[in-house]
Structures are given as C-alpha cells and as structure tokens.
CSV table of N, CA and C in Angstrom, one decimal:
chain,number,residue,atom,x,y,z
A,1457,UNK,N,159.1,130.8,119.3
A,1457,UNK,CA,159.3,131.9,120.2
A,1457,UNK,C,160.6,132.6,119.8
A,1458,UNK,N,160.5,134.1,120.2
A,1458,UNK,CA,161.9,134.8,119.8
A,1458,UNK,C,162.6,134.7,121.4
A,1459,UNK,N,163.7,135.7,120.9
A,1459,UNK,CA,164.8,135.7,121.9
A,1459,UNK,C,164.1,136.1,122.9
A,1460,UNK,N,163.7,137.4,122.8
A,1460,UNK,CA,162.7,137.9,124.3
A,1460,UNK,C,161.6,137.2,125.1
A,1461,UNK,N,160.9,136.6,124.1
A,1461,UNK,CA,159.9,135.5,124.6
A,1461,UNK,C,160.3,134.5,125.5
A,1462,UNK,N,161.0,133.6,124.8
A,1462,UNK,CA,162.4,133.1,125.9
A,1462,UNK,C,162.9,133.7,126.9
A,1463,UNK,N,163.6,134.7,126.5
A,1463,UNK,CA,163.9,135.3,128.1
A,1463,UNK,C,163.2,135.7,129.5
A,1464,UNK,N,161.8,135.9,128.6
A,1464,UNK,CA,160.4,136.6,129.4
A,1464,UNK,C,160.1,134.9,130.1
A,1465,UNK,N,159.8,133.8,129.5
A,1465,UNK,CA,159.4,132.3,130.0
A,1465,UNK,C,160.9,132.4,131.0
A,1466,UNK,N,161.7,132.4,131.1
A,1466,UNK,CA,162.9,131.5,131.7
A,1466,UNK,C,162.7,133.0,132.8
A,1467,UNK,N,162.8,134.3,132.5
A,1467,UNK,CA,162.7,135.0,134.0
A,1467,UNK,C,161.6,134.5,135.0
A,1468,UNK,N,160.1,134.2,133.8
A,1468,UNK,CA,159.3,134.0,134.8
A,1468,UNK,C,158.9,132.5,135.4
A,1469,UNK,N,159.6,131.3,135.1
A,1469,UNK,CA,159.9,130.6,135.7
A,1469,UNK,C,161.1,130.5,137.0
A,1470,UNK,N,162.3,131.3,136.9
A,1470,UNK,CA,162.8,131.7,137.7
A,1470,UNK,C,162.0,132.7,138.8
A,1471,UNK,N,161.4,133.0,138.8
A,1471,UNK,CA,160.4,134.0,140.1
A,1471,UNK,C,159.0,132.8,140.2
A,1472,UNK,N,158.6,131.5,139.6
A,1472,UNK,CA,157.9,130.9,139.9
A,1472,UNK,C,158.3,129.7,140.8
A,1473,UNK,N,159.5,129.5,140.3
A,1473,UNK,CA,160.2,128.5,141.7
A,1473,UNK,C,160.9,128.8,142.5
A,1474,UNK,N,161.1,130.2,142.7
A,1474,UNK,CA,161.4,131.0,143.9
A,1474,UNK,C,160.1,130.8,144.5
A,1475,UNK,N,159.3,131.1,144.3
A,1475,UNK,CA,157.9,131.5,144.5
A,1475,UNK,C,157.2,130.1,146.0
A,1476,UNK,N,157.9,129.4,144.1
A,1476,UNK,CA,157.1,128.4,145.3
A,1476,UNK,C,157.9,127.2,146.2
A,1477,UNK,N,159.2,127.5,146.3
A,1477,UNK,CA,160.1,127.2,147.2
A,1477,UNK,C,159.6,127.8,149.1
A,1478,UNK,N,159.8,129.4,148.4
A,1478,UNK,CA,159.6,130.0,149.7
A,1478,UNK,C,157.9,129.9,150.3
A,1479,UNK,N,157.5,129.5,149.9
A,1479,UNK,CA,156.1,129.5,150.0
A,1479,UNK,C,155.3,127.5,150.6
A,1480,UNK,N,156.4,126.8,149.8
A,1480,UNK,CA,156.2,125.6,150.5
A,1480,UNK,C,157.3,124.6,150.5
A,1481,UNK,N,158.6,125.3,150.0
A,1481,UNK,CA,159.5,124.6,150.9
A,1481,UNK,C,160.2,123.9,149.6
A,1482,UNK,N,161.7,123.2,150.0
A,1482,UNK,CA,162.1,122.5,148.4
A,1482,UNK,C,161.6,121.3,148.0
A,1483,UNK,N,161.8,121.3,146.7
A,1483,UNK,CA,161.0,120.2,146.4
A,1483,UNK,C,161.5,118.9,146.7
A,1484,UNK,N,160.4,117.8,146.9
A,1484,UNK,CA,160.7,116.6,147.8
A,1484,UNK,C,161.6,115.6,146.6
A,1485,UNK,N,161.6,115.9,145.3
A,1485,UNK,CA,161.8,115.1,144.3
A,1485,UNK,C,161.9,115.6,142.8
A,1486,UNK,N,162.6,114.9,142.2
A,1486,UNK,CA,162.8,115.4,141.0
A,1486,UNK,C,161.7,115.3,140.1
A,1487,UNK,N,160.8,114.5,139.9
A,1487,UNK,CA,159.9,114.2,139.1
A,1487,UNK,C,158.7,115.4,139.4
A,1488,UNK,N,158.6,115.9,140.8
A,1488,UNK,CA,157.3,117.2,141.3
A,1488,UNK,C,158.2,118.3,140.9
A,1489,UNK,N,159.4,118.4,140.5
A,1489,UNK,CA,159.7,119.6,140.1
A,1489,UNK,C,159.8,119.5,138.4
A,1490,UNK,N,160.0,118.3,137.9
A,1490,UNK,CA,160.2,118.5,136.4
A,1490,UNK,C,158.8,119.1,136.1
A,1491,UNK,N,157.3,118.3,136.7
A,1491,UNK,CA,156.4,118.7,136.6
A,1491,UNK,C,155.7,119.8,136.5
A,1492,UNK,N,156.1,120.9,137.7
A,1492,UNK,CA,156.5,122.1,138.0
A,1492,UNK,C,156.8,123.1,137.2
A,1493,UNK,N,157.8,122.5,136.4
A,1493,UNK,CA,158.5,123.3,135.6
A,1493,UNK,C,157.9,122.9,134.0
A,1494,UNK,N,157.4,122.1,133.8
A,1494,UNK,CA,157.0,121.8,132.7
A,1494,UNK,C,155.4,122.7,132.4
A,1495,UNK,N,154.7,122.9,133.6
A,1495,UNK,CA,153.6,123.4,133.5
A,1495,UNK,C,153.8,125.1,133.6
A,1496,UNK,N,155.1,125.6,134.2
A,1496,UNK,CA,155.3,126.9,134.2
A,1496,UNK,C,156.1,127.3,132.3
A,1497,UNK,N,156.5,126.3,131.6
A,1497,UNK,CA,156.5,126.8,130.8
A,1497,UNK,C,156.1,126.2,129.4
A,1498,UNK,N,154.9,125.9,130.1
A,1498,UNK,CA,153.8,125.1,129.0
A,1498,UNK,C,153.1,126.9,128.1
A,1499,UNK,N,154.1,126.2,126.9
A,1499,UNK,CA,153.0,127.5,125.5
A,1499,UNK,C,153.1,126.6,124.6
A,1500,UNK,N,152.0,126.3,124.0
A,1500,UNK,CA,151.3,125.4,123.4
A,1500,UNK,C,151.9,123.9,123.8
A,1501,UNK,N,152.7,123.0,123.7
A,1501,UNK,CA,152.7,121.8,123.8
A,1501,UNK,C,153.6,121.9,125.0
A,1502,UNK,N,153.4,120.9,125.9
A,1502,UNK,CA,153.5,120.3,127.6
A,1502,UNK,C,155.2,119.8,126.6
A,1503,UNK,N,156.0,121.0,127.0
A,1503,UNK,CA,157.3,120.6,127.1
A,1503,UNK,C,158.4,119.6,128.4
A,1504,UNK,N,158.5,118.3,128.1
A,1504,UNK,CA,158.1,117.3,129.2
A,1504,UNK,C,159.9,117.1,129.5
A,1505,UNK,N,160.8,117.0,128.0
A,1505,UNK,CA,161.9,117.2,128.4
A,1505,UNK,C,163.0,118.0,128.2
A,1506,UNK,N,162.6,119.1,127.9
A,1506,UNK,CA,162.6,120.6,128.6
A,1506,UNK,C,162.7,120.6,129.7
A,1507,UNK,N,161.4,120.6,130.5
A,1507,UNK,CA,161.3,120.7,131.9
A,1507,UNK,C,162.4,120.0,132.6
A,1508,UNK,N,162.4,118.5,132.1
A,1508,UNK,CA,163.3,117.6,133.2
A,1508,UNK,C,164.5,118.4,133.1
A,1509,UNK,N,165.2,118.6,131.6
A,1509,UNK,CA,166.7,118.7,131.7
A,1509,UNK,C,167.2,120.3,133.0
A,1510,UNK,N,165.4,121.4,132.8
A,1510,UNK,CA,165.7,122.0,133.4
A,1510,UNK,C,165.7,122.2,134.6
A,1511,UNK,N,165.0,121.0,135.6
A,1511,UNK,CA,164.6,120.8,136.9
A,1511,UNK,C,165.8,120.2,137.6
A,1512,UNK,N,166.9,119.3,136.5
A,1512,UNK,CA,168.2,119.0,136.7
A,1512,UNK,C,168.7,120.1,137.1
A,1513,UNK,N,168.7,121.1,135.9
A,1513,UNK,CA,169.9,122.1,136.4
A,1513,UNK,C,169.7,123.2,138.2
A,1514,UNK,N,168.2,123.4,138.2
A,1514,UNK,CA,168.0,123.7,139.1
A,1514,UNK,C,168.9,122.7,140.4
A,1515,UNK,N,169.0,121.7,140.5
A,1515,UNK,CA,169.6,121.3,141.5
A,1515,UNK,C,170.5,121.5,142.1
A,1516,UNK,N,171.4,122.2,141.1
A,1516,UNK,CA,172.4,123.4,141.8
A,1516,UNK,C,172.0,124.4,142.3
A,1517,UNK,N,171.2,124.8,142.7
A,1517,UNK,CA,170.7,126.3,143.0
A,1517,UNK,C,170.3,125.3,144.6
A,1518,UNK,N,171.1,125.9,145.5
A,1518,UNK,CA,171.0,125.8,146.8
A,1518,UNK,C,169.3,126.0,147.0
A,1519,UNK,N,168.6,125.2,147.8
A,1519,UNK,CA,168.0,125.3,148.7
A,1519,UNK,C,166.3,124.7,147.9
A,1520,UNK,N,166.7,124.5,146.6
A,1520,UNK,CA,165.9,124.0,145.8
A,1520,UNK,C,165.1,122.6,146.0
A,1521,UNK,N,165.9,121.6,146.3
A,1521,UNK,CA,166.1,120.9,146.8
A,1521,UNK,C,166.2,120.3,148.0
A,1522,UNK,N,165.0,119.1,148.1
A,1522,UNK,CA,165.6,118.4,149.6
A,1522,UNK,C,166.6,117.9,149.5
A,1523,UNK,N,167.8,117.7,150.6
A,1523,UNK,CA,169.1,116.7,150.5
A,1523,UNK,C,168.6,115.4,149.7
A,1524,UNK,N,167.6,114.7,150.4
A,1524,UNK,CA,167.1,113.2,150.1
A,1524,UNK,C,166.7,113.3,148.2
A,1525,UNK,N,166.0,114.2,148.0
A,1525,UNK,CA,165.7,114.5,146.5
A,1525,UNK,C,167.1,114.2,145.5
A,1526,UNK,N,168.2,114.8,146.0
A,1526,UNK,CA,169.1,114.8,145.1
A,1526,UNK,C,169.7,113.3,145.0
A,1527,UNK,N,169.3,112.6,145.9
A,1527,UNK,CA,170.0,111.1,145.4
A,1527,UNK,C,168.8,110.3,144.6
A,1528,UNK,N,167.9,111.0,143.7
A,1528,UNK,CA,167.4,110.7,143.1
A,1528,UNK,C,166.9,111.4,141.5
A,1529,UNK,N,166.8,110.4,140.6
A,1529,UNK,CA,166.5,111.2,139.4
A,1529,UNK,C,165.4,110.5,138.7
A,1530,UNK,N,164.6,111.1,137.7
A,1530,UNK,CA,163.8,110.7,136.7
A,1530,UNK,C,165.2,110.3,135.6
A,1531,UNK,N,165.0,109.3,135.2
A,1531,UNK,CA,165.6,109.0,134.0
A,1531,UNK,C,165.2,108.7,132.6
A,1532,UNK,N,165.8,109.7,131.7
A,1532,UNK,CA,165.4,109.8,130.7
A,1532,UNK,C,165.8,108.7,129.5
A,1533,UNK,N,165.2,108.5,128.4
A,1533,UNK,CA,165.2,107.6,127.1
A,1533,UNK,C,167.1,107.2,127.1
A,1534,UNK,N,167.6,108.3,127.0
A,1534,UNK,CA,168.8,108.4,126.8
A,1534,UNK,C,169.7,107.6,128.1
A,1535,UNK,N,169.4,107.8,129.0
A,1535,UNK,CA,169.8,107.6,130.4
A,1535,UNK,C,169.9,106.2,130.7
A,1536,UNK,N,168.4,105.4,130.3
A,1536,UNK,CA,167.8,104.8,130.5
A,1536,UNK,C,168.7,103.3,129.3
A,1537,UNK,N,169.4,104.0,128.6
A,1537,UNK,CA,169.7,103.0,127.1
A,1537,UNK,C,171.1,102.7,127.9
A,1538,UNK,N,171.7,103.9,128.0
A,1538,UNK,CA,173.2,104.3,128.6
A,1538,UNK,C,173.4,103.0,130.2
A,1539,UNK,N,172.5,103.1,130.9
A,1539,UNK,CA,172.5,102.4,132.0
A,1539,UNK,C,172.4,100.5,131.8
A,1540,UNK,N,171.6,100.3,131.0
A,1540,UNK,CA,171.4,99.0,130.1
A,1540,UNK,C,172.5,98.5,129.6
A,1541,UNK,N,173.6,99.5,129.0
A,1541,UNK,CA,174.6,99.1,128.3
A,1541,UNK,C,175.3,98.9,129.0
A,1542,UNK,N,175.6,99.4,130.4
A,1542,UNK,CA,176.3,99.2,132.0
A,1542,UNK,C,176.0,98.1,132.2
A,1543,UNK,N,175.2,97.8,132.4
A,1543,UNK,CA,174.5,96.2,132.8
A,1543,UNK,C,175.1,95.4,132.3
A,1544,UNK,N,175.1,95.6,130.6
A,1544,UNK,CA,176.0,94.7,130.2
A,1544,UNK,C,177.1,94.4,130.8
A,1545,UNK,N,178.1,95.4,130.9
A,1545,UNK,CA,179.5,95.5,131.7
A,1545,UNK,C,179.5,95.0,133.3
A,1546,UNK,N,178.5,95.1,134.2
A,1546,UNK,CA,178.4,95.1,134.9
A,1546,UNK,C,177.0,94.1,135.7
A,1547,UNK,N,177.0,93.2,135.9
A,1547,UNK,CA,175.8,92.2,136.2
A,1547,UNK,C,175.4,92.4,137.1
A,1548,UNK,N,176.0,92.9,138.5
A,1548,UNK,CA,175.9,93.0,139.5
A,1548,UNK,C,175.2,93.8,140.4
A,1549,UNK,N,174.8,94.6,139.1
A,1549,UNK,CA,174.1,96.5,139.1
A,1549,UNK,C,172.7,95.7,139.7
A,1550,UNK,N,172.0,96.7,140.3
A,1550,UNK,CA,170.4,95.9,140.7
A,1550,UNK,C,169.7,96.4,139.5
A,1551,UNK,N,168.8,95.5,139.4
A,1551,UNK,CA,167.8,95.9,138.6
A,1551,UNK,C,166.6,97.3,138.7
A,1552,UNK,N,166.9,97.5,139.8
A,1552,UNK,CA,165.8,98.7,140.0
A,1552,UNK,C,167.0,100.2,139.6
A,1553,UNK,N,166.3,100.8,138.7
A,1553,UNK,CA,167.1,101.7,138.4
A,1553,UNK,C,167.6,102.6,139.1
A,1554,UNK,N,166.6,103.2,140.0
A,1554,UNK,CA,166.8,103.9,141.3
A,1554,UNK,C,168.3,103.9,141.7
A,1555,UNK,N,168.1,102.1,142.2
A,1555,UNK,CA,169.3,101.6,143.0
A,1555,UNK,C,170.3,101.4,142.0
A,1556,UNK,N,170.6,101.6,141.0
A,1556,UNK,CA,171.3,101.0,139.9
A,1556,UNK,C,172.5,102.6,139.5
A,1557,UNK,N,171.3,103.4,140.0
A,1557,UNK,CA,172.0,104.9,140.4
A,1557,UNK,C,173.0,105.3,141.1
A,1558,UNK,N,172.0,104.7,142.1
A,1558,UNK,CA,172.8,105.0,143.1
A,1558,UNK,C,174.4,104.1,143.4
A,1559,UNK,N,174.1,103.3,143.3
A,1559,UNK,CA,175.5,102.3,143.1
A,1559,UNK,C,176.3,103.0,142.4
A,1560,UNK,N,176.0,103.3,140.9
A,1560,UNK,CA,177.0,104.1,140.0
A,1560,UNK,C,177.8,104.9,140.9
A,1561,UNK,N,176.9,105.9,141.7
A,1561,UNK,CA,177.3,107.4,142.0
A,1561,UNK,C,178.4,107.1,143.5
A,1562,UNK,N,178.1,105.7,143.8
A,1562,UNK,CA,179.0,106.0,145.2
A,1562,UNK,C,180.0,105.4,144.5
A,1563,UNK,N,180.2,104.6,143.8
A,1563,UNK,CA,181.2,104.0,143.2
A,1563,UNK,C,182.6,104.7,142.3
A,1564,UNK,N,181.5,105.6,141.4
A,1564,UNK,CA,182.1,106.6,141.2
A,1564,UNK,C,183.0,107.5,141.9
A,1565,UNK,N,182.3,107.7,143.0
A,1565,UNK,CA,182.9,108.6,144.3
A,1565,UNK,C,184.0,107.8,145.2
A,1566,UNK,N,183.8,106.2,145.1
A,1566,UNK,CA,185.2,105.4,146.0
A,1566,UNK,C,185.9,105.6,144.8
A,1567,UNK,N,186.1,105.4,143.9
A,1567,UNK,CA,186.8,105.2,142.8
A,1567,UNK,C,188.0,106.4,143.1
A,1568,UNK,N,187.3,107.4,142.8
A,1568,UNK,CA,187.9,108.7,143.2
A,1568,UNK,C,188.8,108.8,144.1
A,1569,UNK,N,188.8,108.5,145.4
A,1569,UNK,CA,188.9,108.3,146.7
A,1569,UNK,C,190.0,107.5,146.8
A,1570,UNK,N,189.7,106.4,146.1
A,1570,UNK,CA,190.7,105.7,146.6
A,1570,UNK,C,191.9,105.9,145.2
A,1571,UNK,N,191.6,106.3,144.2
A,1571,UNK,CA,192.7,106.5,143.4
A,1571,UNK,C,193.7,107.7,143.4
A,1572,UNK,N,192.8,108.8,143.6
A,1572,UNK,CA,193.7,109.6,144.1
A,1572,UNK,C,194.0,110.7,145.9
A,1573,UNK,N,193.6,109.9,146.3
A,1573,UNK,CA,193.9,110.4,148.0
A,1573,UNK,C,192.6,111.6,148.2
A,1574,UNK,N,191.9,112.4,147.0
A,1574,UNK,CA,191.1,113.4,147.6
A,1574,UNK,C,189.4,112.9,146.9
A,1575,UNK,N,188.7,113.9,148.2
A,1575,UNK,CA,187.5,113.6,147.5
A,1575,UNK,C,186.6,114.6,146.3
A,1576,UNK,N,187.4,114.4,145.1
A,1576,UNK,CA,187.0,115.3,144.3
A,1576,UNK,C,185.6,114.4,143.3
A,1577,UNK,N,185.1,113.9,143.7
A,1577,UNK,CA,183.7,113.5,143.2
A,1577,UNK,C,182.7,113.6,144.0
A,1578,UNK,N,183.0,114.2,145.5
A,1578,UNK,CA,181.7,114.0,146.4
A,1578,UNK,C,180.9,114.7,146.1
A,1579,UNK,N,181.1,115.8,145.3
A,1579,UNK,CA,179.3,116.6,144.8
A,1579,UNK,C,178.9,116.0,143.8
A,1580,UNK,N,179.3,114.7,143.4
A,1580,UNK,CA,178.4,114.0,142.2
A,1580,UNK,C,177.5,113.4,142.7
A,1581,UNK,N,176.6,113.7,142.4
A,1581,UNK,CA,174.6,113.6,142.8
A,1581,UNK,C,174.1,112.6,141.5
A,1582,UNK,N,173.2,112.0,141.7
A,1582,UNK,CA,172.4,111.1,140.9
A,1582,UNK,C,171.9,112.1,139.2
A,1583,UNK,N,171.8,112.6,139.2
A,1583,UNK,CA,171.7,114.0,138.5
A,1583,UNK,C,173.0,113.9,137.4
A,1584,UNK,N,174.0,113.9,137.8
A,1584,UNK,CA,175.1,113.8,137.1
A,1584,UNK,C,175.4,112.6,136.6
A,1585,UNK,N,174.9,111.1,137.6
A,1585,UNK,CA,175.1,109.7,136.8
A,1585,UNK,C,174.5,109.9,135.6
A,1586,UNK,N,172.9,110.1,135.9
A,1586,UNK,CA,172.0,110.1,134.5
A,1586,UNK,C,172.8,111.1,133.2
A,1587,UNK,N,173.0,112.1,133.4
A,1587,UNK,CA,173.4,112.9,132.2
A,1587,UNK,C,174.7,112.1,131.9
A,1588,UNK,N,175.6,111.8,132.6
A,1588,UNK,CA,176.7,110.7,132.6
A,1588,UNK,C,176.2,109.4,131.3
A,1589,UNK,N,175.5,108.7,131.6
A,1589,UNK,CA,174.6,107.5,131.3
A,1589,UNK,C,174.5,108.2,129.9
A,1590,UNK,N,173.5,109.1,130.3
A,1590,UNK,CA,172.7,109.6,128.3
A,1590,UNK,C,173.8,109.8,127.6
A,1591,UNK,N,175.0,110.5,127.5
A,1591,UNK,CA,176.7,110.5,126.9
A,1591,UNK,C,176.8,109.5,126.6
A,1592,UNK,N,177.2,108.8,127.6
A,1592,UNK,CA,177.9,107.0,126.9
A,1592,UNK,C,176.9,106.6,126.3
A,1593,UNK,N,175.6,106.5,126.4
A,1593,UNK,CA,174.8,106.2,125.2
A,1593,UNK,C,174.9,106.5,123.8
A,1594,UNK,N,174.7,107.7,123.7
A,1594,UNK,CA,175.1,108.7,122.6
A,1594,UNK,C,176.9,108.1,121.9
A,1595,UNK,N,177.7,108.1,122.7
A,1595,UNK,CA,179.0,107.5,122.7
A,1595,UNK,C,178.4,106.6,121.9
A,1596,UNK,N,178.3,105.4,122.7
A,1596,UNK,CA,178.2,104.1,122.3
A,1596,UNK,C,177.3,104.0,120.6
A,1597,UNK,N,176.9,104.7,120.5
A,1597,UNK,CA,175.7,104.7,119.2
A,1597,UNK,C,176.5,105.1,117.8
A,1598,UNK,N,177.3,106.8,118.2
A,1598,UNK,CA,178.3,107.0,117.3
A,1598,UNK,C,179.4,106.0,117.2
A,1599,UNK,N,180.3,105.4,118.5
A,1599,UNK,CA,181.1,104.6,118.1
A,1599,UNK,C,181.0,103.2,117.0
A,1600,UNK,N,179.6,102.5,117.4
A,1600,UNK,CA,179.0,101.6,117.1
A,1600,UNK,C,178.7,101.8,115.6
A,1601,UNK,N,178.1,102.8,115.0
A,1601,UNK,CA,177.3,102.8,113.5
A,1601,UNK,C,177.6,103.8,112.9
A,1602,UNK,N,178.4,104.8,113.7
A,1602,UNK,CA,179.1,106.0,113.1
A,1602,UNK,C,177.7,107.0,113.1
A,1603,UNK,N,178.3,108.5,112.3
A,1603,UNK,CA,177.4,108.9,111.7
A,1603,UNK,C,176.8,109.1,111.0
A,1604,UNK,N,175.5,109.1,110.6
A,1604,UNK,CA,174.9,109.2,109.7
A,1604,UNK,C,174.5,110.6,108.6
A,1605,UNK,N,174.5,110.4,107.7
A,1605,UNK,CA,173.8,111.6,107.0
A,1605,UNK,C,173.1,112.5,107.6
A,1606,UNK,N,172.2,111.7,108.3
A,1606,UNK,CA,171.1,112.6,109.2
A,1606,UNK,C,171.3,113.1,110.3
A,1607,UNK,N,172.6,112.6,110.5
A,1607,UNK,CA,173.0,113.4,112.4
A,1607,UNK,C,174.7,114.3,111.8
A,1608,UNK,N,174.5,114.7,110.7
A,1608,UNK,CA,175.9,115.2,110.3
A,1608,UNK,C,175.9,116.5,110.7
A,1609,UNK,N,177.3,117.0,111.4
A,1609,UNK,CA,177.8,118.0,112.3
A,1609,UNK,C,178.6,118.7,111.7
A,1610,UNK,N,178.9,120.1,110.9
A,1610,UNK,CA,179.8,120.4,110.2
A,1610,UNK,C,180.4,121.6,111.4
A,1611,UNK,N,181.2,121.5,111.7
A,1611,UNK,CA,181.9,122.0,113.3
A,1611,UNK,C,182.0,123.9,112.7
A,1612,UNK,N,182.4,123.6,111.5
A,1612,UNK,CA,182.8,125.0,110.9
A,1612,UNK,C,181.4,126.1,111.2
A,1613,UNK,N,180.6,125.3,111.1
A,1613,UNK,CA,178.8,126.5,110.8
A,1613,UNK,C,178.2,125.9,112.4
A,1614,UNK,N,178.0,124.3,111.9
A,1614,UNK,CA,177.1,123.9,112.7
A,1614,UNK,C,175.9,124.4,113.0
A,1615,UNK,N,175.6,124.8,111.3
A,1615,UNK,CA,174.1,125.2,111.0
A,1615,UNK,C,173.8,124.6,110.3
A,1616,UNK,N,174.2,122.8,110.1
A,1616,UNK,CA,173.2,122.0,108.7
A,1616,UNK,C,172.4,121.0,109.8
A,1617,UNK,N,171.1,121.4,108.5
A,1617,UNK,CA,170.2,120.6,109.1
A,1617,UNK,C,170.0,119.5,108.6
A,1618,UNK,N,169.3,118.4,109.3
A,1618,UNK,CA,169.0,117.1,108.8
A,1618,UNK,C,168.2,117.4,107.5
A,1619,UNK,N,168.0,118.0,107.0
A,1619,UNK,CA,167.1,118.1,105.4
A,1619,UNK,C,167.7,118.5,104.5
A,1620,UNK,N,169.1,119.4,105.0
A,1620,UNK,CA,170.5,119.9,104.5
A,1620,UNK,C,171.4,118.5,103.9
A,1621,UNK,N,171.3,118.3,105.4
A,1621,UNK,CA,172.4,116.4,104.6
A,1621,UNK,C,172.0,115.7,104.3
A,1622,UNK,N,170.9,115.6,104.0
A,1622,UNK,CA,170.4,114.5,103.5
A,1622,UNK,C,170.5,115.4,101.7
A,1623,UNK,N,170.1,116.1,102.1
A,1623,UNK,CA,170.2,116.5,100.2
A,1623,UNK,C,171.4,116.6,99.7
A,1624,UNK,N,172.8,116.7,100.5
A,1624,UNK,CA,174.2,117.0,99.8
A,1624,UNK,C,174.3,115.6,100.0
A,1625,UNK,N,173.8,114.5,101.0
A,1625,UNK,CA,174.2,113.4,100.7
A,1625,UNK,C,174.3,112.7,99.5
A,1626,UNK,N,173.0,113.3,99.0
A,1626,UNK,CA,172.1,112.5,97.9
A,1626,UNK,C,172.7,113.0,96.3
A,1627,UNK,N,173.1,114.2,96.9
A,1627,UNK,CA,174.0,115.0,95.4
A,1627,UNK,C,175.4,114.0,95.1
C-alpha cells in the first residue's frame, strides 16, 4: 500500500469505530475490538497484530471503551515471554495471566504512591503493563545474546535490512 492508501484505511477505520461506538455503545473488551479492527482493515491478509496494537491505542480515545475493558488486555507473543520472565523474579504472580496483570498494574501504581507522595501512575491501565512486559522482553533478549547480524540497527539511516546485514556481515 502507498501513503494515501494508508491514510484512506486508517481515516476509514476511524469513522468505522466512531460508527460503531455511537451506534452500540464502547466496546465491552479488548479482544471484540482488536477483532473489529482487524476486519475494518483486512486488504488481503487478516492483519491480526496490527489490529491489537491498534485497538490498544484506541484506548485513549475517551469513550471507546468500557471502564471494566480497560483492566483488561489480549496479550501478545512478546508480552506473554516478558511476563514469564517476571515469574521468574516474582513467584507470587498468579498464574492466570489476566490476574498476573493486574497485580503488575496496581503494584506499579502503590509503588508510585508510596515512593513519592503523588499519584502519578494512576492512568496506567492493563494496556500499558502488556506493552511494558513486550519491552523487557525485547530488553532481556538483547541484553542476554546481544545483537545479531539479523536485527542490526544502524541509528545513522536506519534503513538496513536484514538481507543488507547479513550480506556486509558475510563480507
């Protein structure tokens, strides 16, 4: 797709969950809206985490959302590795990931609270553990094995591709 094409999908997703907000109200959950969103901008392949990352961002948009929805998230591959690796640190976490969220997120929020007198973490929603989680994952992976040829970042362009470093690697 070109630039306009994109812009044309993302306006008209934007007037599709307007659409269907005003029409049946916010959505009850994160997973009926990734859905949602994944079918409003399905052109050729069911873009699945597309959708999620963008059904997240929606969650800032007032009114999108039921209150009860936001203490909850679909969690992704990334999220899902990040949260495991907590486990490790932390035994205590429940095993149901749901709840394992949620714990993070209030904890996060006493943490706050009690370290520095204000409540500057109370808009952190379940939404923000997970993308939280998929980071320290990512973290933990570079710290752990470094990077590779194949994930190499040149900050200056940060236009090489994996088929780029792999071939200067090999030079």
């Amino acid at each position: 797709l070109n630039r306009r094409q994109v812009g044309s999908r993302i306006a008209s997703l934007g007037a599709a969950v307007a659409d269907r907000v005003s029409e049946q109200g916010a959505f009850g959950d994160m997973a009926e809206a990734s859905d949602f969103v994944a079918e409003a901008m399905t052109f050729g392949a069911r873009p699945q985490f597309s959708a999620n990352e963008t059904a997240k961002d929606l969650a800032y948009v007032p009114g999108v959302f039921s209150e009860d929805a936001l203490s909850r998230c679909r969690l992704g591959p990334g999220a899902r590795k990040g949260l495991a690796l907590v486990r490790k640190l932390d035994e205590g976490l429940p095993t149901d990931d749901e709840e394992a969220v949620k714990q993070v997120c209030e904890r996060l929020r006493r943490t706050e609270r009690e370290g520095l007198g204000e409540d500057r973490l109370e808009w952190m929603q379940a939404i923000d553990v997970e993308q939280a989680l998929c980071e320290f994952a990512k973290y933990e992976a570079y710290r752990s094995t470094g990077i590779t040829p194949m994930k190499r970042f040149s900050p200056a362009t940060g236009t090489e591709t994996p088929a780029a470093a792999k071939a200067e690697a090999a030079a």
